[in-house]
Structures are given as C-alpha cells and as structure tokens.
Short mmCIF file of C-alpha atoms in Angstrom, two decimals:
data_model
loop_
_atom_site.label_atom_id
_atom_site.label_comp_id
_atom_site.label_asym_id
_atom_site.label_seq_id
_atom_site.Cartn_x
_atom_site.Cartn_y
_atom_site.Cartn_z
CA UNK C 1 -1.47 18.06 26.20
CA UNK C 2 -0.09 21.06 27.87
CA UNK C 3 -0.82 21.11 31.84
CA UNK C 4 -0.40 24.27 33.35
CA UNK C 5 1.60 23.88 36.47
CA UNK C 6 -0.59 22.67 39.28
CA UNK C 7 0.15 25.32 42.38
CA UNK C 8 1.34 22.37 45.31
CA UNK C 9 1.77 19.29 42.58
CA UNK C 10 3.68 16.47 44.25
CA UNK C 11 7.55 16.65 43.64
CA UNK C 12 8.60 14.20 41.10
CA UNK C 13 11.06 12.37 39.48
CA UNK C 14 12.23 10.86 36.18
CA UNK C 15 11.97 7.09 35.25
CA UNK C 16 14.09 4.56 32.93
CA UNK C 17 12.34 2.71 30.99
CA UNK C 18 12.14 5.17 28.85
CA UNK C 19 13.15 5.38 25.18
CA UNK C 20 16.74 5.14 24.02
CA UNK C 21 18.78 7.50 22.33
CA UNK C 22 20.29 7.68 19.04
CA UNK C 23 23.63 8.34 17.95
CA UNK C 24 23.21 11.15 15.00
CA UNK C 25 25.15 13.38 12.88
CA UNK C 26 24.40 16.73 11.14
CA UNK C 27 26.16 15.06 7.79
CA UNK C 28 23.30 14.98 5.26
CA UNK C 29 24.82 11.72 4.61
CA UNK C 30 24.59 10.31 7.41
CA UNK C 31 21.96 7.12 7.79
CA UNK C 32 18.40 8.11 8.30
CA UNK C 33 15.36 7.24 8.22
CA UNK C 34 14.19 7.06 4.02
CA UNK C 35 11.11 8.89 2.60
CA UNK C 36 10.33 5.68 0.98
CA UNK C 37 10.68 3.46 4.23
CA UNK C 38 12.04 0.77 2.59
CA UNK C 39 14.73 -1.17 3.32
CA UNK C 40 16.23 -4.13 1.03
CA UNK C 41 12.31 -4.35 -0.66
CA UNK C 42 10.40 -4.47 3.21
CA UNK C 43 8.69 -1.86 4.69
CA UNK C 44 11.22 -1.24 7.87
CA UNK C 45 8.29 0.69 9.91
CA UNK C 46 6.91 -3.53 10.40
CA UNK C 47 9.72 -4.07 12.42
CA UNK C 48 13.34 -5.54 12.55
CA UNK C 49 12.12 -8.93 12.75
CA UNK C 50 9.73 -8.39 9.61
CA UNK C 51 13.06 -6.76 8.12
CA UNK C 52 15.14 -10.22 8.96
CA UNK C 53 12.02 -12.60 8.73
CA UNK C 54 11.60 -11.11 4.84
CA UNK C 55 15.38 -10.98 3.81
CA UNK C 56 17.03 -14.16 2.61
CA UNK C 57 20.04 -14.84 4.51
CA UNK C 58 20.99 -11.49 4.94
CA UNK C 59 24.81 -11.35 5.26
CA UNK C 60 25.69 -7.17 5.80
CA UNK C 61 23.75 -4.33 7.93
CA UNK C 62 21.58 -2.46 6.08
CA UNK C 63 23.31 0.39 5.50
CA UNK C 64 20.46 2.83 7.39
CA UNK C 65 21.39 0.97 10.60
CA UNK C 66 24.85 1.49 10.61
CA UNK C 67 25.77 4.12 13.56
CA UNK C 68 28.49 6.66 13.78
CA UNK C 69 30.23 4.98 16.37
CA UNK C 70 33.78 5.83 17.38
CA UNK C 71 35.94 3.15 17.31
CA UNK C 72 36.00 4.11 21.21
CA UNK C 73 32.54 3.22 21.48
CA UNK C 74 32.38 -0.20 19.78
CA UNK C 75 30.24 -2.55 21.71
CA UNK C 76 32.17 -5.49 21.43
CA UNK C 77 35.07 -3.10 23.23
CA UNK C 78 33.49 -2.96 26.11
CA UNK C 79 34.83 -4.32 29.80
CA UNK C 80 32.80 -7.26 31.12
CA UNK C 81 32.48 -5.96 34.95
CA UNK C 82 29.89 -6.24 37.94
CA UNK C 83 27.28 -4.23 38.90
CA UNK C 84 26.76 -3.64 42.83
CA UNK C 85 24.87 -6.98 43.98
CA UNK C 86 22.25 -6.48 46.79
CA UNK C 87 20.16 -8.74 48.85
CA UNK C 88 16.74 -7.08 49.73
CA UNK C 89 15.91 -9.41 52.10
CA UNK C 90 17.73 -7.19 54.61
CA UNK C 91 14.97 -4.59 54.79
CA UNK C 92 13.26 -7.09 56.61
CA UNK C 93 15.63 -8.19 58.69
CA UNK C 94 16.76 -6.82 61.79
CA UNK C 95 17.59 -3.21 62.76
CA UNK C 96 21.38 -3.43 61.48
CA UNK C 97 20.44 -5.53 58.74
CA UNK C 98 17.90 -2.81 57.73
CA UNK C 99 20.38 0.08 58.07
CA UNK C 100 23.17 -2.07 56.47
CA UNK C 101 20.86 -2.39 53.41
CA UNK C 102 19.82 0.81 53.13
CA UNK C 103 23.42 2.37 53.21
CA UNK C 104 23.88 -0.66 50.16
CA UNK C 105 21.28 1.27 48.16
CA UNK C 106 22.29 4.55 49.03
CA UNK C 107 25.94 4.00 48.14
CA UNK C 108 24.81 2.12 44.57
CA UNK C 109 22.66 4.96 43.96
CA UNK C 110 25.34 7.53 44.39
CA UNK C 111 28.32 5.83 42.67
CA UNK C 112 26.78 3.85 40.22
CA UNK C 113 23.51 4.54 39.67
CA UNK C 114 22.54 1.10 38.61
CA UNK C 115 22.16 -2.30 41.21
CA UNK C 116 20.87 -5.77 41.15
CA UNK C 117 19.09 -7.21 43.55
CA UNK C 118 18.09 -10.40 44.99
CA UNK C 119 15.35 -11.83 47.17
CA UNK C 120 13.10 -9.28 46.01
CA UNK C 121 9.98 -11.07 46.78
CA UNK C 122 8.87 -11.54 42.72
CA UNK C 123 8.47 -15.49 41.96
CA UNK C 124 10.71 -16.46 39.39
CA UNK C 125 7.44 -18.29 37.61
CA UNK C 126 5.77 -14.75 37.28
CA UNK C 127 9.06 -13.51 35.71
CA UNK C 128 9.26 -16.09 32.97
CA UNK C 129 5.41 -15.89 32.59
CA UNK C 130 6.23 -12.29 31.58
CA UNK C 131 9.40 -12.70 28.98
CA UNK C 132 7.37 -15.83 27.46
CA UNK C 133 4.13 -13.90 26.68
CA UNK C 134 6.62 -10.89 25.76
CA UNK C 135 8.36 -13.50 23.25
CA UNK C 136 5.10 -15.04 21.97
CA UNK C 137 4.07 -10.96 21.09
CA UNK C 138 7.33 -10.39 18.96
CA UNK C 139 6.33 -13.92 17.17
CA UNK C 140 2.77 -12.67 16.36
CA UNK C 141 2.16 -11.62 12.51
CA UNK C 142 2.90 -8.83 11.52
CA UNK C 143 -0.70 -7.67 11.00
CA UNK C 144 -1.47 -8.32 14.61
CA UNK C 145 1.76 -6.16 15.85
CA UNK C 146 0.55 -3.26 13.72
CA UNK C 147 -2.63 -3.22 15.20
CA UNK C 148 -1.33 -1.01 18.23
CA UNK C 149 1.79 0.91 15.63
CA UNK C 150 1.60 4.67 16.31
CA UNK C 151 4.14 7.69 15.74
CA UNK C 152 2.23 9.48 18.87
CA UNK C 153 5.12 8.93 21.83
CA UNK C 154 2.16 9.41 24.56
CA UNK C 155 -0.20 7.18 23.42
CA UNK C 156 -1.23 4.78 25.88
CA UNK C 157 0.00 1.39 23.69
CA UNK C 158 2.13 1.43 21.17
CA UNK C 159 4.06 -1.05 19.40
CA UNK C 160 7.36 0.32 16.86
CA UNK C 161 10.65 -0.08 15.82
CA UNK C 162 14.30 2.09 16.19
CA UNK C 163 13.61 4.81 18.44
CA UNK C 164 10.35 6.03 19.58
CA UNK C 165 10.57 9.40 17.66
CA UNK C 166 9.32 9.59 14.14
CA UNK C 167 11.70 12.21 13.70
CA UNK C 168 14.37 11.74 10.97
CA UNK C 169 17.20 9.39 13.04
CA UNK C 170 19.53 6.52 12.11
CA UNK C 171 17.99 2.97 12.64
CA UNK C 172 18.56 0.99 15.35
CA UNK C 173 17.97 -2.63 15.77
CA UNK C 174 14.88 -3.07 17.71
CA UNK C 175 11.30 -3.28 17.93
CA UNK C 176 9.11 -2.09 21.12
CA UNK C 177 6.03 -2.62 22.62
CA UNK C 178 5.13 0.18 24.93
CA UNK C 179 2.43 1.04 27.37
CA UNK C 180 1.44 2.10 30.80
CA UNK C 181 0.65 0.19 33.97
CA UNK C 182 0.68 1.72 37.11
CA UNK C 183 -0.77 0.80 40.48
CA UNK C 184 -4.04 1.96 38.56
CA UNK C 185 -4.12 0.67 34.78
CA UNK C 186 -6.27 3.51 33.36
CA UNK C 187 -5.45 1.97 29.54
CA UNK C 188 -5.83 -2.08 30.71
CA UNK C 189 -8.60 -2.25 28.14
CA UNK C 190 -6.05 -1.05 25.67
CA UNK C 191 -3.81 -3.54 26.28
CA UNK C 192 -2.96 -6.14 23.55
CA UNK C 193 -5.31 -9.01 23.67
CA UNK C 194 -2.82 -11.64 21.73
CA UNK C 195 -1.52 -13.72 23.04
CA UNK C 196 -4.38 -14.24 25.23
CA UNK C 197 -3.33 -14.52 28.62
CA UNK C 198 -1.10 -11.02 27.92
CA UNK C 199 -3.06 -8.83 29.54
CA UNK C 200 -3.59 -10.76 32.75
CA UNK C 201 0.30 -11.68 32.84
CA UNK C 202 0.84 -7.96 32.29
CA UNK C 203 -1.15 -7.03 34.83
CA UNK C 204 -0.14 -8.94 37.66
CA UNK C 205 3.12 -8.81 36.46
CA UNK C 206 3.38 -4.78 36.97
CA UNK C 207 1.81 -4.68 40.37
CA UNK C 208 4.39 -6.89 41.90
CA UNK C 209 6.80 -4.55 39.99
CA UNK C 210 5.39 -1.41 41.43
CA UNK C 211 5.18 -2.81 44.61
CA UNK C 212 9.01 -4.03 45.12
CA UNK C 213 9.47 -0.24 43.26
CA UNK C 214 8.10 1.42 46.31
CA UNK C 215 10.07 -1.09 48.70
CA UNK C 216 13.29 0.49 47.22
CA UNK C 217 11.66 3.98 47.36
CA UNK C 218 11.59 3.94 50.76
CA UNK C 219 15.45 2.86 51.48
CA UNK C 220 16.34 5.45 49.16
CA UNK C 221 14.11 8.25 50.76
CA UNK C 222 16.00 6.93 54.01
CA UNK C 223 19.17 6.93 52.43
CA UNK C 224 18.75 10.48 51.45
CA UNK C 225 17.80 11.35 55.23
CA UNK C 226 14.07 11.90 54.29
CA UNK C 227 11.11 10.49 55.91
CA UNK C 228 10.32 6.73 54.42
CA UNK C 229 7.49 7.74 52.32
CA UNK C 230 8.73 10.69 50.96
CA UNK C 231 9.12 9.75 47.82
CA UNK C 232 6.37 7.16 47.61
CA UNK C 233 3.91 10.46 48.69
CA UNK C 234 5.67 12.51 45.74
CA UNK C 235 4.59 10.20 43.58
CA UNK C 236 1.09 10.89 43.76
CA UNK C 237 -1.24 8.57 41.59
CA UNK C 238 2.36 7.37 40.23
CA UNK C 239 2.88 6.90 36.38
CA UNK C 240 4.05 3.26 35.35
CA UNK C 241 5.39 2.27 32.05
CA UNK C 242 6.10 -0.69 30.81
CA UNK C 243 8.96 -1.45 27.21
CA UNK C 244 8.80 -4.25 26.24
CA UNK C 245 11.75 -4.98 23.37
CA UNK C 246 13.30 -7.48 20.97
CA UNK C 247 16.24 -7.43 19.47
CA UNK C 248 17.06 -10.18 16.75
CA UNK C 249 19.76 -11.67 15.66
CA UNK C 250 22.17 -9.01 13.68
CA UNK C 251 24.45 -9.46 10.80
CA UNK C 252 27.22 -7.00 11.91
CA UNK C 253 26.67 -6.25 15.72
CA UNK C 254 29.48 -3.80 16.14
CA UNK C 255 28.10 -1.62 14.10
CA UNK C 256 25.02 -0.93 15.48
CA UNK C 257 23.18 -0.86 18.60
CA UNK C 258 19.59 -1.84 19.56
CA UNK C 259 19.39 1.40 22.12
CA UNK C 260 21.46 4.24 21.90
CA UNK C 261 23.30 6.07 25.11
CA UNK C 262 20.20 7.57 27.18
CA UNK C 263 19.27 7.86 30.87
CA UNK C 264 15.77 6.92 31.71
CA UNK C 265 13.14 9.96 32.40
CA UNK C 266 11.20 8.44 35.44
CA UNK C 267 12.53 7.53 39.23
CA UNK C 268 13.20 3.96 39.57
CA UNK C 269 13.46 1.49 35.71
CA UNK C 270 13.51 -2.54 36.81
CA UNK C 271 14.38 -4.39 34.26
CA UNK C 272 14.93 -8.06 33.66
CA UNK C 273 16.09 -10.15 30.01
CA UNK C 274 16.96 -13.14 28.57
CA UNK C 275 20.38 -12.72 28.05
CA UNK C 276 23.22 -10.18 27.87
CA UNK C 277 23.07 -6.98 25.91
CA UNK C 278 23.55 -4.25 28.66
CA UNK C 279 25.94 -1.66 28.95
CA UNK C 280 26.49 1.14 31.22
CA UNK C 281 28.75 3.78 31.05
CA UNK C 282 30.18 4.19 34.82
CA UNK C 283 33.14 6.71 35.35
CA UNK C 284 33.41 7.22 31.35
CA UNK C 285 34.18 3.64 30.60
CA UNK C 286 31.49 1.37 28.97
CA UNK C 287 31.16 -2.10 31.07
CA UNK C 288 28.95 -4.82 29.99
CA UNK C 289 26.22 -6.45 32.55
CA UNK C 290 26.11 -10.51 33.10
CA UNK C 291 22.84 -11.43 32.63
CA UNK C 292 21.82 -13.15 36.43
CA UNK C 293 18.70 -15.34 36.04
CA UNK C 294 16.11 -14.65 38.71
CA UNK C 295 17.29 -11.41 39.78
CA UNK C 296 16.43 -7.78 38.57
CA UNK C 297 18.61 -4.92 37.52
CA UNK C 298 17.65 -1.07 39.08
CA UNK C 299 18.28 1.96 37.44
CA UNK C 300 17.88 5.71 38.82
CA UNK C 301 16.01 8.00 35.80
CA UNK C 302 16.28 11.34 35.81
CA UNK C 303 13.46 12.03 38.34
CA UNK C 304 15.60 10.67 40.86
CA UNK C 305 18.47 12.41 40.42
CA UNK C 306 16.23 15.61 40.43
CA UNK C 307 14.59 14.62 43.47
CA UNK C 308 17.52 14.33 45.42
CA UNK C 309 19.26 17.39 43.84
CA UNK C 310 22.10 16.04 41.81
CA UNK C 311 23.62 13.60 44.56
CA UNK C 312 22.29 10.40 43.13
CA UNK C 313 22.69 10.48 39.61
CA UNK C 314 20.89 8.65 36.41
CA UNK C 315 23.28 7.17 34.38
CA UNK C 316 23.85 6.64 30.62
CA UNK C 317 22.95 2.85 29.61
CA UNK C 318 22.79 1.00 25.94
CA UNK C 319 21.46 -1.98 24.55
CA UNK C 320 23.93 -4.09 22.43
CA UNK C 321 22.65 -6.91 20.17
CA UNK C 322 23.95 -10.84 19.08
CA UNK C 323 25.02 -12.05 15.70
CA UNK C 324 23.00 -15.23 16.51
CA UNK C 325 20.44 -14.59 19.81
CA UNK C 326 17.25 -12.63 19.64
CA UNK C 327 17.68 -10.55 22.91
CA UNK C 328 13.87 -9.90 25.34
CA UNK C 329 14.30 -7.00 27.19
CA UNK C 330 11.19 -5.99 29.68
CA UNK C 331 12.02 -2.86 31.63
CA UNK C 332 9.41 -0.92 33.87
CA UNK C 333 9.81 2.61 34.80
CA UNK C 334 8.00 4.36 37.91
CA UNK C 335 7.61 7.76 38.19
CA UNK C 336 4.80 10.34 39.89
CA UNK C 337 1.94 11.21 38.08
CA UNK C 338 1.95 12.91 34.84
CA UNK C 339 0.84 16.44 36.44
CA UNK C 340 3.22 16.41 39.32
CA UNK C 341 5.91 19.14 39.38
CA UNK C 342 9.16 17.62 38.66
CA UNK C 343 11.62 19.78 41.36
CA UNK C 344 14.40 18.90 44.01
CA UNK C 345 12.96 17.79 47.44
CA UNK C 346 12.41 20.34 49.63
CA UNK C 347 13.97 19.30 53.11
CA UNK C 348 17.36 18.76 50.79
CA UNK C 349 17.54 22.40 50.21
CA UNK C 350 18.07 24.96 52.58
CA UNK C 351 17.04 27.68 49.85
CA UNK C 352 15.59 27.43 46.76
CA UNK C 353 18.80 28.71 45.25
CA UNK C 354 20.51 25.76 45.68
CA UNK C 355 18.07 24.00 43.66
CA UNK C 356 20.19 22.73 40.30
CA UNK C 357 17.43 21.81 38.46
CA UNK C 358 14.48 23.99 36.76
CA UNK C 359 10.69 22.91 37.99
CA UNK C 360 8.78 21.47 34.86
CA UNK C 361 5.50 19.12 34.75
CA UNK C 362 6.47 15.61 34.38
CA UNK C 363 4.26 14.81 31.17
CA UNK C 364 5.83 17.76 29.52
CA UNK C 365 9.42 16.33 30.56
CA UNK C 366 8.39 12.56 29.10
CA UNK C 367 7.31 14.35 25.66
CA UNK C 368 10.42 16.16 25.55
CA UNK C 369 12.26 13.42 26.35
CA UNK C 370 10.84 10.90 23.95
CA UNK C 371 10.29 13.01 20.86
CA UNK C 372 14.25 13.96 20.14
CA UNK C 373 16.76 12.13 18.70
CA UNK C 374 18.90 14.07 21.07
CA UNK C 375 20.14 11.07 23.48
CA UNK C 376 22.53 11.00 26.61
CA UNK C 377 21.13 13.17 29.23
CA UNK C 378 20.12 16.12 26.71
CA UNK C 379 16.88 16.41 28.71
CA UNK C 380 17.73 16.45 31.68
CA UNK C 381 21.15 19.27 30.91
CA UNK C 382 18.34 21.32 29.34
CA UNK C 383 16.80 22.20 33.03
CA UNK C 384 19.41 22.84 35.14
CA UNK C 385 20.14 25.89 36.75
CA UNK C 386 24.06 25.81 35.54
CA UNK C 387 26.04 24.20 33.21
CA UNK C 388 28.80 23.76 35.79
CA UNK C 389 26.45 20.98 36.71
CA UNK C 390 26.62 19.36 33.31
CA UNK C 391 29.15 16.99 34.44
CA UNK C 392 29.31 13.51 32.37
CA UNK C 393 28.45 10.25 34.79
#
C-alpha cells in the first residue's frame, strides 16, 4: 500500500492515538521479544492479562519487560502538575467569550501541546458506556480477543499486546485493541461483535468524538489566523482511529512502562481513562496528569504541528502503570484521509522555503510511524527540512 502522491491532495496532519514507543538498546542483551514467545510457561503474544491471569501470584517483572530506564526517567519520579484546563462552552458564547477561548487553545497548543477540556458537549453516560464495554473486551477469553490478533499495523482491527510492531522490542505492559472509525466507518462490519452492544457503543461513541474534534479544529485554524474550516477542509474524508488499552496491575511499576515516550502521528488524539497513568514531558521535565472524571484530555500529533509549520508542537507523552489498578485507556486520533499530502499550510508560508517539514502521504507516514521501535518523535525528525529544527519539546 504505496499511494503515489495525489497532485492537489488535501494538506494534512498527524494524529495521537497512535502507537507508543519503546525504550531500546543496541545491547544484544538487552530485553526483547523471545523466539519462543514465552514468558514464565504462557504464550506472552495472548496478552498481559493472559500473562498475569496464568501466573500464580507473580511477585517480580518478567525480566523481558524490564526497560532501560534512567534513573532520571523513573515513573514514580515524576512531578504531579496541571495541565491547561479549558471550558469549551466559550465557543458558544459571546464574541469575547469566543475570542477569549480561542486564544486558550491557541496558547495550550503552543506551550504545551496537551489541554483538558470541559463542557464539551459529550454526556458523561456515553463516556462510561464506552470504558465499560472497553473493560468488558479486556475480560473476554482469550480465544475471543485473538479472534481480531494481527502483526499487520494497518489492518483495519486489531487486537495485541507491547507495542504495535512485531519487530524485535522490549515488552511493555499492555494490551490494545485498535481500529478505525471516522465520520464514515468503512471497517464497522469488522468491528468486534463481543460484547454485544460494542459496536453500537463504538459507533456512536466516535461520532460525538469526531464531532467535538472538528469543534476544536476550528479554534485552532482561528488561532493560527486561518479561515475556520481550514483544517476541517484539509482533512478530506478524515481518518479516525480508535486504541483502546489495558494495563493491569504490575509487580514492579518503576520498572516498566505500559507506553513508551512517543508523540501521536495524526492532528488532534482525545483521550479519556479510568484513572491516572499519564505523563507528559513539558519543557524536559516529566509531570504526571490527575485523572478529572467527565472531562477529556487533547493532544496535538504530529500532523498538527506540520500543519501549522513547527509553531504548535506534538509533544512526547507515556503511559505509566499501578502495582494494584488495572488502568482503561480509550484515546481517539483524527487525522485527514490516508491519501492526503501531509505538508505545512499554505497561507503560513510566504515561500515554500520556509516550509520545515518534507511533503509525504499520510498512510505512508502512519506505517512508518507504527512499524519502528524507534519512539519519541523519530518520525516526525526524519522529514524535516533541517536538523536545527530538531529541537526536544
């Protein structure tokens, strides 16, 4: 799946909800992946919670999940800190609330690159609809789970564990569920069909997603002086995808992680989970999110920082995990279609020299993306124009 470069494809942009990366070393002895895939007498490819479910009170981390973490880069040394809280109801408000909101967004999207919000017009009944049938998946045997395992990173569903890659990598402590939405669910028939009422929770659960994603489009194509729809029209047919993960309860948290450091490939990632386990990394310091029932955290992927040229930036994020909670993560990225050019917006350049970023189809960005154990923002560095602009968020 190769596109050739359509001639006047639709700018585009980079979404989170991407796949995590993985902390790796060159050492040969490093952890990996074994040619036997098993791990304390279970098949690890099941899943983390077949690994746990099938190991009597397991006391010590496998050793194939332990990480090469600096002492630096412990989780559990992380500072607790807040995220920039906005209320959304102010794009509907009057013309200073509007402008007040949208200079919220643009200022969260340049500094931090991550944002809750609140008010954002999604029932709270629809969002625990979605993390119970999420849970109820995870709980499903093993046999059902594996019904939709694949090693294929674009397949349309997929369910796995550690990283998406099937490439040689160190563990990490979670299993996925993966597949695409969008405003148009080409794959709904594809769907998982247990627990029964999944694929109509799914389903209206990602259209009111996508929808309060193109609501935030719009104050950030204003914020970036471009007309309203601008990025909504870049979109194009728009590319939805939706990770589902789990992350059970772990022996020795510090010395692992469920996700690695990564930024997310698409435009806009809104996530929401049922309980803490995200970090950011914001001015080379690691913080740790509150979890905030009822609300939703935002996260600029790559895309957007293309899109706009380098001035809003994706930024590097982790998932941590609990000695004693299993942690549900859901997080939905939005991006353009998988044909549409990924390139900075025109009316932000005055020529195309200033452009710091390489044009490249967006499918062939997401496969890049997803298939290395190369984490960070190894992707996106790889395009740009100049490694003076390789400058850690």
């Amino acid at each position: 799946m190769n596109p050739s470069l359509p001639i006047n494809g639709p700018v585009m942009a980079l979404t989170a909800s991407s796949s995590p990366p993985c902390a790796t070393s060159n050492n040969d002895n490093s952890p990996s992946v074994t040619s036997s895939n098993i791990i304390m007498g279970v098949e690890y490819k099941k899943g983390v919670k077949y690994l746990v479910d099938n190991s009597k009170d397991m006391k010590m981390l496998p050793p194939e999940f332990v990480l090469p973490l600096p002492e630096s880069e412990r989780p559990s040394l992380v500072i607790h800190g807040c995220i920039p809280l906005i209320d959304l109801s102010g794009l509907n408000g009057t013309v200073e609330q509007r402008l007040s909101t949208i200079h919220a967004i643009s200022s969260a999207s340049a500094e931090w690159g991550f944002f809750r919000v609140t008010n954002h017009g999604i029932k709270i009944s629809i969002m625990d609809e979605m993390l119970k049938v999420i849970e109820e998946f995870f709980g499903l045997p093993v046999e059902e789970k594996m019904r939709y395992a694949s090693e294929n990173v674009m397949d349309p569903v997929r369910y796995g564990t550690s990283l998406n890659t099937s490439r040689k990598h160190a563990l990490h402590w979670r299993d996925f569920l993966r597949h695409y939405g969008g405003p148009v669910p080409h794959s709904y028939h594809l769907w998982p069909d247990n627990p029964s009422s999944y694929r109509h929770v799914a389903k209206e659960y990602l259209k009111e997603v996508w929808q309060l994603a193109i609501k935030i489009f719009g104050a950030i194509s204003e914020g970036l002086g471009l007309d309203p729809k601008y990025i909504e029209r870049s979109l194009g047919e728009g590319t939805q995808i939706i990770a589902a993960n789990c992350y059970p309860p772990c022996p020795e948290p510090n010395k692992t992680l469920g996700l690695a450091a990564h930024s997310d490939h698409g435009g806009l990632t809104i996530l929401m989970d049922n309980g803490i386990g995200l970090q950011i990394k914001h001015n080379q310091t690691w913080f740790a999110v509150p979890h905030i029932p009822g609300t939703f955290v935002v996260n600029l992927g790559d895309y957007l920082e293309i899109l706009s040229n380098g001035r809003y930036k994706s930024v590097e994020h982790r998932a941590v995990v609990s000695a004693d909670k299993t942690r549900i993560s859901v997080a939905v990225g939005q991006g353009p279609e998988m044909t549409a050019i990924v390139q900075p917006a025109g009316p932000l350049l005055k020529e195309k020299s200033e452009s710091k970023y390489r044009p490249i189809v967006y499918k062939d960005y997401i496969r890049g993306q997803q298939s290395t154990i190369k984490r960070g923002k190894t992707a996106l560095h790889e395009i740009m124009t100049s490694t003076d602009n390789k400058i850690d968020d």
